[in-house]
mmCIF file with all atom_site columns, C-alpha atoms and ligand atoms in Angstrom:
data_model
loop_
_atom_site.group_PDB
_atom_site.id
_atom_site.type_symbol
_atom_site.label_atom_id
_atom_site.label_alt_id
_atom_site.label_comp_id
_atom_site.label_asym_id
_atom_site.label_entity_id
_atom_site.label_seq_id
_atom_site.pdbx_PDB_ins_code
_atom_site.Cartn_x
_atom_site.Cartn_y
_atom_site.Cartn_z
_atom_site.occupancy
_atom_site.B_iso_or_equiv
_atom_site.pdbx_formal_charge
_atom_site.auth_seq_id
_atom_site.auth_comp_id
_atom_site.auth_asym_id
_atom_site.auth_atom_id
_atom_site.pdbx_PDB_model_num
ATOM   1   C CA . UNK A 1 1   ? 42.224 142.620 104.466 1.00 0.00 ? 1151 UNK A CA 1
ATOM   2   C CA . UNK A 1 2   ? 42.670 139.323 106.308 1.00 0.00 ? 1152 UNK A CA 1
ATOM   3   C CA . UNK A 1 3   ? 45.890 138.789 108.243 1.00 0.00 ? 1153 UNK A CA 1
ATOM   4   C CA . UNK A 1 4   ? 47.663 135.446 107.973 1.00 0.00 ? 1154 UNK A CA 1
ATOM   5   C CA . UNK A 1 5   ? 50.856 134.249 109.630 1.00 0.00 ? 1155 UNK A CA 1
ATOM   6   C CA . UNK A 1 6   ? 53.488 132.704 107.385 1.00 0.00 ? 1156 UNK A CA 1
ATOM   7   C CA . UNK A 1 7   ? 54.924 130.220 109.861 1.00 0.00 ? 1157 UNK A CA 1
ATOM   8   C CA . UNK A 1 8   ? 54.683 126.692 111.229 1.00 0.00 ? 1158 UNK A CA 1
ATOM   9   C CA . UNK A 1 9   ? 55.973 127.697 114.662 1.00 0.00 ? 1159 UNK A CA 1
ATOM   10  C CA . UNK A 1 10  ? 53.279 126.678 117.153 1.00 0.00 ? 1160 UNK A CA 1
ATOM   11  C CA . UNK A 1 11  ? 54.230 129.109 119.934 1.00 0.00 ? 1161 UNK A CA 1
ATOM   12  C CA . UNK A 1 12  ? 54.018 132.056 117.517 1.00 0.00 ? 1162 UNK A CA 1
ATOM   13  C CA . UNK A 1 13  ? 50.710 130.800 116.142 1.00 0.00 ? 1163 UNK A CA 1
ATOM   14  C CA . UNK A 1 14  ? 49.301 130.524 119.687 1.00 0.00 ? 1164 UNK A CA 1
ATOM   15  C CA . UNK A 1 15  ? 50.465 134.048 120.555 1.00 0.00 ? 1165 UNK A CA 1
ATOM   16  C CA . UNK A 1 16  ? 48.983 135.616 117.406 1.00 0.00 ? 1166 UNK A CA 1
ATOM   17  C CA . UNK A 1 17  ? 45.779 133.647 117.864 1.00 0.00 ? 1167 UNK A CA 1
ATOM   18  C CA . UNK A 1 18  ? 45.531 135.111 121.363 1.00 0.00 ? 1168 UNK A CA 1
ATOM   19  C CA . UNK A 1 19  ? 45.681 138.621 119.869 1.00 0.00 ? 1169 UNK A CA 1
ATOM   20  C CA . UNK A 1 20  ? 42.350 137.925 118.162 1.00 0.00 ? 1170 UNK A CA 1
ATOM   21  C CA . UNK A 1 21  ? 43.548 139.093 114.748 1.00 0.00 ? 1171 UNK A CA 1
ATOM   22  C CA . UNK A 1 22  ? 44.702 135.860 113.131 1.00 0.00 ? 1172 UNK A CA 1
ATOM   23  C CA . UNK A 1 23  ? 42.652 134.865 110.086 1.00 0.00 ? 1173 UNK A CA 1
ATOM   24  C CA . UNK A 1 24  ? 44.762 132.006 108.751 1.00 0.00 ? 1174 UNK A CA 1
ATOM   25  C CA . UNK A 1 25  ? 48.159 130.357 108.316 1.00 0.00 ? 1175 UNK A CA 1
ATOM   26  C CA . UNK A 1 26  ? 50.431 129.663 105.389 1.00 0.00 ? 1176 UNK A CA 1
ATOM   27  C CA . UNK A 1 27  ? 53.267 127.169 105.653 1.00 0.00 ? 1177 UNK A CA 1
ATOM   28  C CA . UNK A 1 28  ? 55.835 125.974 103.173 1.00 0.00 ? 1178 UNK A CA 1
ATOM   29  C CA . UNK A 1 29  ? 58.445 123.177 103.193 1.00 0.00 ? 1179 UNK A CA 1
ATOM   30  C CA . UNK A 1 30  ? 61.176 125.558 104.421 1.00 0.00 ? 1180 UNK A CA 1
ATOM   31  C CA . UNK A 1 31  ? 59.076 126.713 107.375 1.00 0.00 ? 1181 UNK A CA 1
ATOM   32  C CA . UNK A 1 32  ? 57.938 123.172 108.243 1.00 0.00 ? 1182 UNK A CA 1
ATOM   33  C CA . UNK A 1 33  ? 61.523 121.883 108.189 1.00 0.00 ? 1183 UNK A CA 1
ATOM   34  C CA . UNK A 1 34  ? 62.419 124.194 111.091 1.00 0.00 ? 1184 UNK A CA 1
ATOM   35  C CA . UNK A 1 35  ? 59.905 122.658 113.503 1.00 0.00 ? 1185 UNK A CA 1
ATOM   36  C CA . UNK A 1 36  ? 61.189 119.089 113.968 1.00 0.00 ? 1186 UNK A CA 1
ATOM   37  C CA . UNK A 1 37  ? 57.770 117.390 113.870 1.00 0.00 ? 1187 UNK A CA 1
ATOM   38  C CA . UNK A 1 38  ? 56.222 115.009 111.334 1.00 0.00 ? 1188 UNK A CA 1
ATOM   39  C CA . UNK A 1 39  ? 54.520 117.212 108.710 1.00 0.00 ? 1189 UNK A CA 1
ATOM   40  C CA . UNK A 1 40  ? 51.034 115.732 109.202 1.00 0.00 ? 1190 UNK A CA 1
ATOM   41  C CA . UNK A 1 41  ? 51.274 116.151 112.976 1.00 0.00 ? 1191 UNK A CA 1
ATOM   42  C CA . UNK A 1 42  ? 52.459 119.740 112.546 1.00 0.00 ? 1192 UNK A CA 1
ATOM   43  C CA . UNK A 1 43  ? 49.531 120.631 110.283 1.00 0.00 ? 1193 UNK A CA 1
ATOM   44  C CA . UNK A 1 44  ? 47.108 118.875 112.630 1.00 0.00 ? 1194 UNK A CA 1
ATOM   45  C CA . UNK A 1 45  ? 48.404 120.885 115.588 1.00 0.00 ? 1195 UNK A CA 1
ATOM   46  C CA . UNK A 1 46  ? 48.166 124.146 113.641 1.00 0.00 ? 1196 UNK A CA 1
ATOM   47  C CA . UNK A 1 47  ? 44.597 123.436 112.572 1.00 0.00 ? 1197 UNK A CA 1
ATOM   48  C CA . UNK A 1 48  ? 43.704 122.726 116.204 1.00 0.00 ? 1198 UNK A CA 1
ATOM   49  C CA . UNK A 1 49  ? 44.755 126.301 117.081 1.00 0.00 ? 1199 UNK A CA 1
ATOM   50  C CA . UNK A 1 50  ? 43.500 128.195 114.017 1.00 0.00 ? 1200 UNK A CA 1
ATOM   51  C CA . UNK A 1 51  ? 39.960 127.752 112.642 1.00 0.00 ? 1201 UNK A CA 1
ATOM   52  C CA . UNK A 1 52  ? 40.737 129.751 109.463 1.00 0.00 ? 1202 UNK A CA 1
ATOM   53  C CA . UNK A 1 53  ? 42.459 128.413 106.330 1.00 0.00 ? 1203 UNK A CA 1
ATOM   54  C CA . UNK A 1 54  ? 45.782 126.623 106.884 1.00 0.00 ? 1204 UNK A CA 1
ATOM   55  C CA . UNK A 1 55  ? 47.826 126.185 103.704 1.00 0.00 ? 1205 UNK A CA 1
ATOM   56  C CA . UNK A 1 56  ? 49.921 123.003 103.527 1.00 0.00 ? 1206 UNK A CA 1
ATOM   57  C CA . UNK A 1 57  ? 52.123 122.434 100.484 1.00 0.00 ? 1207 UNK A CA 1
ATOM   58  C CA . UNK A 1 58  ? 52.490 119.349 98.322  1.00 0.00 ? 1208 UNK A CA 1
ATOM   59  C CA . UNK A 1 59  ? 56.074 118.429 97.457  1.00 0.00 ? 1209 UNK A CA 1
ATOM   60  C CA . UNK A 1 60  ? 55.754 115.916 94.623  1.00 0.00 ? 1210 UNK A CA 1
ATOM   61  C CA . UNK A 1 61  ? 56.928 116.668 91.100  1.00 0.00 ? 1211 UNK A CA 1
ATOM   62  C CA . UNK A 1 62  ? 54.158 115.003 89.113  1.00 0.00 ? 1212 UNK A CA 1
ATOM   63  C CA . UNK A 1 63  ? 50.459 115.808 89.113  1.00 0.00 ? 1213 UNK A CA 1
ATOM   64  C CA . UNK A 1 64  ? 49.220 112.349 90.192  1.00 0.00 ? 1214 UNK A CA 1
ATOM   65  C CA . UNK A 1 65  ? 51.378 112.328 93.303  1.00 0.00 ? 1215 UNK A CA 1
ATOM   66  C CA . UNK A 1 66  ? 50.498 115.961 94.049  1.00 0.00 ? 1216 UNK A CA 1
ATOM   67  C CA . UNK A 1 67  ? 46.813 115.061 93.919  1.00 0.00 ? 1217 UNK A CA 1
ATOM   68  C CA . UNK A 1 68  ? 47.410 112.067 96.235  1.00 0.00 ? 1218 UNK A CA 1
ATOM   69  C CA . UNK A 1 69  ? 49.342 114.256 98.682  1.00 0.00 ? 1219 UNK A CA 1
ATOM   70  C CA . UNK A 1 70  ? 46.687 116.955 98.506  1.00 0.00 ? 1220 UNK A CA 1
ATOM   71  C CA . UNK A 1 71  ? 43.906 114.485 99.261  1.00 0.00 ? 1221 UNK A CA 1
ATOM   72  C CA . UNK A 1 72  ? 45.881 113.136 102.226 1.00 0.00 ? 1222 UNK A CA 1
ATOM   73  C CA . UNK A 1 73  ? 46.482 116.649 103.576 1.00 0.00 ? 1223 UNK A CA 1
ATOM   74  C CA . UNK A 1 74  ? 42.782 117.451 103.294 1.00 0.00 ? 1224 UNK A CA 1
ATOM   75  C CA . UNK A 1 75  ? 42.001 114.452 105.530 1.00 0.00 ? 1225 UNK A CA 1
ATOM   76  C CA . UNK A 1 76  ? 43.885 116.114 108.393 1.00 0.00 ? 1226 UNK A CA 1
ATOM   77  C CA . UNK A 1 77  ? 41.252 118.838 108.906 1.00 0.00 ? 1227 UNK A CA 1
ATOM   78  C CA . UNK A 1 78  ? 38.484 120.646 107.023 1.00 0.00 ? 1228 UNK A CA 1
ATOM   79  C CA . UNK A 1 79  ? 40.352 123.960 107.080 1.00 0.00 ? 1229 UNK A CA 1
ATOM   80  C CA . UNK A 1 80  ? 43.446 122.633 105.285 1.00 0.00 ? 1230 UNK A CA 1
ATOM   81  C CA . UNK A 1 81  ? 44.057 124.389 101.955 1.00 0.00 ? 1231 UNK A CA 1
ATOM   82  C CA . UNK A 1 82  ? 46.300 122.476 99.548  1.00 0.00 ? 1232 UNK A CA 1
ATOM   83  C CA . UNK A 1 83  ? 49.198 124.581 98.325  1.00 0.00 ? 1233 UNK A CA 1
ATOM   84  C CA . UNK A 1 84  ? 50.344 123.712 94.821  1.00 0.00 ? 1234 UNK A CA 1
ATOM   85  C CA . UNK A 1 85  ? 53.318 125.244 93.020  1.00 0.00 ? 1235 UNK A CA 1
ATOM   86  C CA . UNK A 1 86  ? 52.874 127.454 89.966  1.00 0.00 ? 1236 UNK A CA 1
ATOM   87  C CA . UNK A 1 87  ? 54.133 124.887 87.471  1.00 0.00 ? 1237 UNK A CA 1
ATOM   88  C CA . UNK A 1 88  ? 52.406 122.954 84.698  1.00 0.00 ? 1238 UNK A CA 1
ATOM   89  C CA . UNK A 1 89  ? 52.187 119.913 87.002  1.00 0.00 ? 1239 UNK A CA 1
ATOM   90  C CA . UNK A 1 90  ? 51.026 122.051 89.910  1.00 0.00 ? 1240 UNK A CA 1
ATOM   91  C CA . UNK A 1 91  ? 48.275 123.720 87.897  1.00 0.00 ? 1241 UNK A CA 1
ATOM   92  C CA . UNK A 1 92  ? 47.147 120.360 86.457  1.00 0.00 ? 1242 UNK A CA 1
ATOM   93  C CA . UNK A 1 93  ? 47.024 118.876 89.982  1.00 0.00 ? 1243 UNK A CA 1
ATOM   94  C CA . UNK A 1 94  ? 45.312 122.006 91.316  1.00 0.00 ? 1244 UNK A CA 1
ATOM   95  C CA . UNK A 1 95  ? 42.627 121.817 88.630  1.00 0.00 ? 1245 UNK A CA 1
ATOM   96  C CA . UNK A 1 96  ? 41.893 118.196 89.591  1.00 0.00 ? 1246 UNK A CA 1
ATOM   97  C CA . UNK A 1 97  ? 41.824 118.981 93.301  1.00 0.00 ? 1247 UNK A CA 1
ATOM   98  C CA . UNK A 1 98  ? 39.386 121.879 92.678  1.00 0.00 ? 1248 UNK A CA 1
ATOM   99  C CA . UNK A 1 99  ? 37.178 119.559 90.608  1.00 0.00 ? 1249 UNK A CA 1
ATOM   100 C CA . UNK A 1 100 ? 37.111 117.171 93.586  1.00 0.00 ? 1250 UNK A CA 1
ATOM   101 C CA . UNK A 1 101 ? 35.953 120.073 95.763  1.00 0.00 ? 1251 UNK A CA 1
ATOM   102 C CA . UNK A 1 102 ? 39.205 120.843 97.581  1.00 0.00 ? 1252 UNK A CA 1
ATOM   103 C CA . UNK A 1 103 ? 40.357 124.444 98.230  1.00 0.00 ? 1253 UNK A CA 1
ATOM   104 C CA . UNK A 1 104 ? 43.801 125.222 96.805  1.00 0.00 ? 1254 UNK A CA 1
ATOM   105 C CA . UNK A 1 105 ? 46.389 127.975 97.093  1.00 0.00 ? 1255 UNK A CA 1
ATOM   106 C CA . UNK A 1 106 ? 48.627 128.483 94.041  1.00 0.00 ? 1256 UNK A CA 1
ATOM   107 C CA . UNK A 1 107 ? 52.034 129.475 95.375  1.00 0.00 ? 1257 UNK A CA 1
ATOM   108 C CA . UNK A 1 108 ? 55.275 130.885 93.900  1.00 0.00 ? 1258 UNK A CA 1
ATOM   109 C CA . UNK A 1 109 ? 53.414 133.363 91.707  1.00 0.00 ? 1259 UNK A CA 1
ATOM   110 C CA . UNK A 1 110 ? 55.596 136.059 90.165  1.00 0.00 ? 1260 UNK A CA 1
ATOM   111 C CA . UNK A 1 111 ? 53.525 137.362 87.227  1.00 0.00 ? 1261 UNK A CA 1
ATOM   112 C CA . UNK A 1 112 ? 49.973 138.406 86.385  1.00 0.00 ? 1262 UNK A CA 1
ATOM   113 C CA . UNK A 1 113 ? 49.973 135.749 83.646  1.00 0.00 ? 1263 UNK A CA 1
ATOM   114 C CA . UNK A 1 114 ? 50.529 133.064 86.301  1.00 0.00 ? 1264 UNK A CA 1
ATOM   115 C CA . UNK A 1 115 ? 47.800 134.620 88.455  1.00 0.00 ? 1265 UNK A CA 1
ATOM   116 C CA . UNK A 1 116 ? 45.330 134.310 85.552  1.00 0.00 ? 1266 UNK A CA 1
ATOM   117 C CA . UNK A 1 117 ? 46.079 130.572 85.343  1.00 0.00 ? 1267 UNK A CA 1
ATOM   118 C CA . UNK A 1 118 ? 45.427 130.189 89.075  1.00 0.00 ? 1268 UNK A CA 1
ATOM   119 C CA . UNK A 1 119 ? 42.099 132.020 88.845  1.00 0.00 ? 1269 UNK A CA 1
ATOM   120 C CA . UNK A 1 120 ? 40.999 130.079 85.772  1.00 0.00 ? 1270 UNK A CA 1
ATOM   121 C CA . UNK A 1 121 ? 41.317 126.736 87.552  1.00 0.00 ? 1271 UNK A CA 1
ATOM   122 C CA . UNK A 1 122 ? 39.220 128.079 90.454  1.00 0.00 ? 1272 UNK A CA 1
ATOM   123 C CA . UNK A 1 123 ? 41.938 128.402 93.091  1.00 0.00 ? 1273 UNK A CA 1
ATOM   124 C CA . UNK A 1 124 ? 40.717 129.712 96.446  1.00 0.00 ? 1274 UNK A CA 1
ATOM   125 C CA . UNK A 1 125 ? 43.956 131.711 96.865  1.00 0.00 ? 1275 UNK A CA 1
ATOM   126 C CA . UNK A 1 126 ? 46.755 132.975 94.649  1.00 0.00 ? 1276 UNK A CA 1
ATOM   127 C CA . UNK A 1 127 ? 50.022 133.883 96.388  1.00 0.00 ? 1277 UNK A CA 1
ATOM   128 C CA . UNK A 1 128 ? 52.222 136.512 94.723  1.00 0.00 ? 1278 UNK A CA 1
ATOM   129 C CA . UNK A 1 129 ? 55.576 136.746 96.554  1.00 0.00 ? 1279 UNK A CA 1
ATOM   130 C CA . UNK A 1 130 ? 56.176 140.498 96.876  1.00 0.00 ? 1280 UNK A CA 1
ATOM   131 C CA . UNK A 1 131 ? 59.335 140.394 98.981  1.00 0.00 ? 1281 UNK A CA 1
ATOM   132 C CA . UNK A 1 132 ? 61.143 137.981 96.701  1.00 0.00 ? 1282 UNK A CA 1
ATOM   133 C CA . UNK A 1 133 ? 60.341 140.238 93.733  1.00 0.00 ? 1283 UNK A CA 1
ATOM   134 C CA . UNK A 1 134 ? 61.771 143.223 95.628  1.00 0.00 ? 1284 UNK A CA 1
ATOM   135 C CA . UNK A 1 135 ? 64.822 141.104 96.543  1.00 0.00 ? 1285 UNK A CA 1
ATOM   136 C CA . UNK A 1 136 ? 65.819 140.957 92.871  1.00 0.00 ? 1286 UNK A CA 1
ATOM   137 C CA . UNK A 1 137 ? 65.338 144.727 92.412  1.00 0.00 ? 1287 UNK A CA 1
ATOM   138 C CA . UNK A 1 138 ? 61.888 144.482 90.833  1.00 0.00 ? 1288 UNK A CA 1
ATOM   139 C CA . UNK A 1 139 ? 58.649 145.966 92.138  1.00 0.00 ? 1289 UNK A CA 1
ATOM   140 C CA . UNK A 1 140 ? 56.543 143.514 94.161  1.00 0.00 ? 1290 UNK A CA 1
ATOM   141 C CA . UNK A 1 141 ? 53.784 146.052 94.774  1.00 0.00 ? 1291 UNK A CA 1
ATOM   142 C CA . UNK A 1 142 ? 53.480 146.707 91.045  1.00 0.00 ? 1292 UNK A CA 1
ATOM   143 C CA . UNK A 1 143 ? 52.977 142.971 90.531  1.00 0.00 ? 1293 UNK A CA 1
ATOM   144 C CA . UNK A 1 144 ? 50.301 142.898 93.244  1.00 0.00 ? 1294 UNK A CA 1
ATOM   145 C CA . UNK A 1 145 ? 48.490 145.908 91.731  1.00 0.00 ? 1295 UNK A CA 1
ATOM   146 C CA . UNK A 1 146 ? 48.514 144.274 88.305  1.00 0.00 ? 1296 UNK A CA 1
ATOM   147 C CA . UNK A 1 147 ? 46.995 141.073 89.684  1.00 0.00 ? 1297 UNK A CA 1
ATOM   148 C CA . UNK A 1 148 ? 44.347 142.870 91.767  1.00 0.00 ? 1298 UNK A CA 1
ATOM   149 C CA . UNK A 1 149 ? 43.348 145.038 88.796  1.00 0.00 ? 1299 UNK A CA 1
ATOM   150 C CA . UNK A 1 150 ? 43.107 142.027 86.476  1.00 0.00 ? 1300 UNK A CA 1
ATOM   151 C CA . UNK A 1 151 ? 41.015 140.088 88.990  1.00 0.00 ? 1301 UNK A CA 1
ATOM   152 C CA . UNK A 1 152 ? 38.623 143.023 89.482  1.00 0.00 ? 1302 UNK A CA 1
ATOM   153 C CA . UNK A 1 153 ? 38.178 143.523 85.713  1.00 0.00 ? 1303 UNK A CA 1
ATOM   154 C CA . UNK A 1 154 ? 37.555 139.799 85.217  1.00 0.00 ? 1304 UNK A CA 1
ATOM   155 C CA . UNK A 1 155 ? 35.404 139.341 88.324  1.00 0.00 ? 1305 UNK A CA 1
ATOM   156 C CA . UNK A 1 156 ? 37.513 136.377 89.482  1.00 0.00 ? 1306 UNK A CA 1
ATOM   157 C CA . UNK A 1 157 ? 36.556 134.808 92.836  1.00 0.00 ? 1307 UNK A CA 1
ATOM   158 C CA . UNK A 1 158 ? 40.127 133.741 93.694  1.00 0.00 ? 1308 UNK A CA 1
ATOM   159 C CA . UNK A 1 159 ? 41.431 135.676 96.693  1.00 0.00 ? 1309 UNK A CA 1
ATOM   160 C CA . UNK A 1 160 ? 44.724 137.508 96.312  1.00 0.00 ? 1310 UNK A CA 1
ATOM   161 C CA . UNK A 1 161 ? 46.978 136.516 99.220  1.00 0.00 ? 1311 UNK A CA 1
ATOM   162 C CA . UNK A 1 162 ? 49.937 138.911 99.265  1.00 0.00 ? 1312 UNK A CA 1
ATOM   163 C CA . UNK A 1 163 ? 52.905 136.820 100.433 1.00 0.00 ? 1313 UNK A CA 1
ATOM   164 C CA . UNK A 1 164 ? 56.576 137.184 101.279 1.00 0.00 ? 1314 UNK A CA 1
ATOM   165 C CA . UNK A 1 165 ? 56.018 140.311 103.379 1.00 0.00 ? 1315 UNK A CA 1
ATOM   166 C CA . UNK A 1 166 ? 59.285 141.807 104.570 1.00 0.00 ? 1316 UNK A CA 1
ATOM   167 C CA . UNK A 1 167 ? 58.044 144.708 106.736 1.00 0.00 ? 1317 UNK A CA 1
ATOM   168 C CA . UNK A 1 168 ? 54.826 146.409 107.975 1.00 0.00 ? 1318 UNK A CA 1
ATOM   169 C CA . UNK A 1 169 ? 54.730 148.841 105.033 1.00 0.00 ? 1319 UNK A CA 1
ATOM   170 C CA . UNK A 1 170 ? 54.354 145.861 102.674 1.00 0.00 ? 1320 UNK A CA 1
ATOM   171 C CA . UNK A 1 171 ? 51.232 144.940 104.654 1.00 0.00 ? 1321 UNK A CA 1
ATOM   172 C CA . UNK A 1 172 ? 49.838 148.500 104.540 1.00 0.00 ? 1322 UNK A CA 1
ATOM   173 C CA . UNK A 1 173 ? 50.536 148.831 100.809 1.00 0.00 ? 1323 UNK A CA 1
ATOM   174 C CA . UNK A 1 174 ? 48.950 145.430 100.131 1.00 0.00 ? 1324 UNK A CA 1
ATOM   175 C CA . UNK A 1 175 ? 45.803 146.563 101.945 1.00 0.00 ? 1325 UNK A CA 1
ATOM   176 C CA . UNK A 1 176 ? 45.722 149.855 99.999  1.00 0.00 ? 1326 UNK A CA 1
ATOM   177 C CA . UNK A 1 177 ? 46.153 148.055 96.683  1.00 0.00 ? 1327 UNK A CA 1
ATOM   178 C CA . UNK A 1 178 ? 43.253 145.748 97.525  1.00 0.00 ? 1328 UNK A CA 1
ATOM   179 C CA . UNK A 1 179 ? 44.748 142.361 98.447  1.00 0.00 ? 1329 UNK A CA 1
ATOM   180 C CA . UNK A 1 180 ? 42.176 140.101 100.105 1.00 0.00 ? 1330 UNK A CA 1
ATOM   181 C CA . UNK A 1 181 ? 44.736 138.782 102.582 1.00 0.00 ? 1331 UNK A CA 1
ATOM   182 C CA . UNK A 1 182 ? 48.361 139.199 103.475 1.00 0.00 ? 1332 UNK A CA 1
ATOM   183 C CA . UNK A 1 183 ? 50.636 136.540 104.980 1.00 0.00 ? 1333 UNK A CA 1
ATOM   184 C CA . UNK A 1 184 ? 53.645 137.574 107.037 1.00 0.00 ? 1334 UNK A CA 1
ATOM   185 C CA . UNK A 1 185 ? 56.318 136.277 109.417 1.00 0.00 ? 1335 UNK A CA 1
ATOM   186 C CA . UNK A 1 186 ? 55.517 136.586 113.145 1.00 0.00 ? 1336 UNK A CA 1
ATOM   187 C CA . UNK A 1 187 ? 58.053 139.415 113.536 1.00 0.00 ? 1337 UNK A CA 1
ATOM   188 C CA . UNK A 1 188 ? 56.270 141.504 110.892 1.00 0.00 ? 1338 UNK A CA 1
ATOM   189 C CA . UNK A 1 189 ? 52.869 140.934 112.529 1.00 0.00 ? 1339 UNK A CA 1
ATOM   190 C CA . UNK A 1 190 ? 54.355 141.941 115.899 1.00 0.00 ? 1340 UNK A CA 1
ATOM   191 C CA . UNK A 1 191 ? 55.700 145.154 114.376 1.00 0.00 ? 1341 UNK A CA 1
ATOM   192 C CA . UNK A 1 192 ? 52.230 146.122 113.080 1.00 0.00 ? 1342 UNK A CA 1
ATOM   193 C CA . UNK A 1 193 ? 51.400 147.040 116.687 1.00 0.00 ? 1343 UNK A CA 1
ATOM   194 C CA . UNK A 1 194 ? 54.314 149.383 117.229 1.00 0.00 ? 1344 UNK A CA 1
ATOM   195 C CA . UNK A 1 195 ? 54.474 153.166 117.241 1.00 0.00 ? 1345 UNK A CA 1
ATOM   196 C CA . UNK A 1 196 ? 56.777 155.241 119.481 1.00 0.00 ? 1346 UNK A CA 1
ATOM   197 C CA . UNK A 1 197 ? 54.028 157.799 120.144 1.00 0.00 ? 1347 UNK A CA 1
ATOM   198 C CA . UNK A 1 198 ? 51.777 155.001 121.436 1.00 0.00 ? 1348 UNK A CA 1
ATOM   199 C CA . UNK A 1 199 ? 54.531 153.978 123.902 1.00 0.00 ? 1349 UNK A CA 1
ATOM   200 C CA . UNK A 1 200 ? 55.155 157.582 124.990 1.00 0.00 ? 1350 UNK A CA 1
ATOM   201 C CA . UNK A 1 201 ? 51.397 158.196 125.337 1.00 0.00 ? 1351 UNK A CA 1
ATOM   202 C CA . UNK A 1 202 ? 50.840 155.042 127.401 1.00 0.00 ? 1352 UNK A CA 1
ATOM   203 C CA . UNK A 1 203 ? 53.750 155.863 129.680 1.00 0.00 ? 1353 UNK A CA 1
ATOM   204 C CA . UNK A 1 204 ? 52.428 159.401 130.206 1.00 0.00 ? 1354 UNK A CA 1
ATOM   205 C CA . UNK A 1 205 ? 48.878 158.165 130.953 1.00 0.00 ? 1355 UNK A CA 1
ATOM   206 C CA . UNK A 1 206 ? 50.231 155.677 133.519 1.00 0.00 ? 1356 UNK A CA 1
ATOM   207 C CA . UNK A 1 207 ? 52.398 158.315 135.221 1.00 0.00 ? 1357 UNK A CA 1
ATOM   208 C CA . UNK A 1 208 ? 49.548 160.845 135.311 1.00 0.00 ? 1358 UNK A CA 1
ATOM   209 C CA . UNK A 1 209 ? 47.093 158.256 136.649 1.00 0.00 ? 1359 UNK A CA 1
ATOM   210 C CA . UNK A 1 210 ? 49.499 157.225 139.405 1.00 0.00 ? 1360 UNK A CA 1
ATOM   211 C CA . UNK A 1 211 ? 50.162 160.867 140.382 1.00 0.00 ? 1361 UNK A CA 1
ATOM   212 C CA . UNK A 1 212 ? 46.400 161.525 140.426 1.00 0.00 ? 1362 UNK A CA 1
ATOM   213 C CA . UNK A 1 213 ? 45.742 158.514 142.688 1.00 0.00 ? 1363 UNK A CA 1
ATOM   214 C CA . UNK A 1 214 ? 48.576 159.519 144.997 1.00 0.00 ? 1364 UNK A CA 1
ATOM   215 C CA . UNK A 1 215 ? 47.217 163.078 145.265 1.00 0.00 ? 1365 UNK A CA 1
ATOM   216 C CA . UNK A 1 216 ? 43.753 161.705 146.112 1.00 0.00 ? 1366 UNK A CA 1
ATOM   217 C CA . UNK A 1 217 ? 45.226 159.378 148.742 1.00 0.00 ? 1367 UNK A CA 1
ATOM   218 C CA . UNK A 1 218 ? 47.124 162.241 150.325 1.00 0.00 ? 1368 UNK A CA 1
ATOM   219 C CA . UNK A 1 219 ? 43.988 164.434 150.383 1.00 0.00 ? 1369 UNK A CA 1
ATOM   220 C CA . UNK A 1 220 ? 41.980 161.600 152.019 1.00 0.00 ? 1370 UNK A CA 1
ATOM   221 C CA . UNK A 1 221 ? 44.586 161.208 154.755 1.00 0.00 ? 1371 UNK A CA 1
ATOM   222 C CA . UNK A 1 222 ? 44.616 164.952 155.658 1.00 0.00 ? 1372 UNK A CA 1
HETATM 223 C C1 . E4P B 2 .   ? 53.736 132.111 101.190 1.00 0.00 ? 1769 E4P B C1 1
HETATM 224 O O1 . E4P B 2 .   ? 52.825 131.326 101.280 1.00 0.00 ? 1769 E4P B O1 1
HETATM 225 C C2 . E4P B 2 .   ? 55.144 131.773 101.394 1.00 0.00 ? 1769 E4P B C2 1
HETATM 226 O O2 . E4P B 2 .   ? 55.260 130.788 102.389 1.00 0.00 ? 1769 E4P B O2 1
HETATM 227 C C3 . E4P B 2 .   ? 55.966 132.927 101.875 1.00 0.00 ? 1769 E4P B C3 1
HETATM 228 O O3 . E4P B 2 .   ? 55.251 134.129 101.988 1.00 0.00 ? 1769 E4P B O3 1
HETATM 229 C C4 . E4P B 2 .   ? 57.344 133.008 101.347 1.00 0.00 ? 1769 E4P B C4 1
HETATM 230 O O4 . E4P B 2 .   ? 57.979 134.115 101.941 1.00 0.00 ? 1769 E4P B O4 1
HETATM 231 P P1 . E4P B 2 .   ? 59.564 134.308 101.985 1.00 0.00 ? 1769 E4P B P1 1
HETATM 232 O O5 . E4P B 2 .   ? 59.953 135.006 100.733 1.00 0.00 ? 1769 E4P B O5 1
HETATM 233 O O6 . E4P B 2 .   ? 59.752 135.196 103.196 1.00 0.00 ? 1769 E4P B O6 1
HETATM 234 O O7 . E4P B 2 .   ? 60.180 132.955 102.152 1.00 0.00 ? 1769 E4P B O7 1
#
């Protein structure tokens, strides 16, 4: 499963890129608004760091303007993926963008029915929001499993991008269910590394190595 960061924060993107595990980026208007840069400049700077897909969202309400915005975003860099909302206008705009040869990510997906629409217009990615489903006391993982199963049965090419990750177990469960990619906040990606036994083990190895070197040094000086 590919690992994406769900952020527009350049310092976090640089850090995760340095880890060698970053496959792509998703942004949304809320995340972009936190960064204090012009949107186009922000996306350009992200694409300069990350060679994988970088999702940038259109914000218009009608399909013609969404298509115009999508085309403009695609001019920023080849790896920009146009994010369109799961609405009638968004799907209509997405279908046109796909016809023009642009990759799209259908966002704000909360049902398998919506995921079928995204696949049928040839979206590159579909983004079910697991965490937000859990937030309203429903089962985000059940939604993901339903979409993955439907896509396998139908042989759809659209990649399932599990979104709205709240914690590392969401990422693990998404991988087990068969998501193609998972997008998460920086803090969740950071926590994927952590295990207390790893810390204890590393500390013990360092102590033992230092004691070993000290014993050798003492023996040499005898
Ligand atoms: C995905 O592309 C969205 O940007 C994102 O995962 C939304 O997550 P949130 O529910 O944490 O805002």
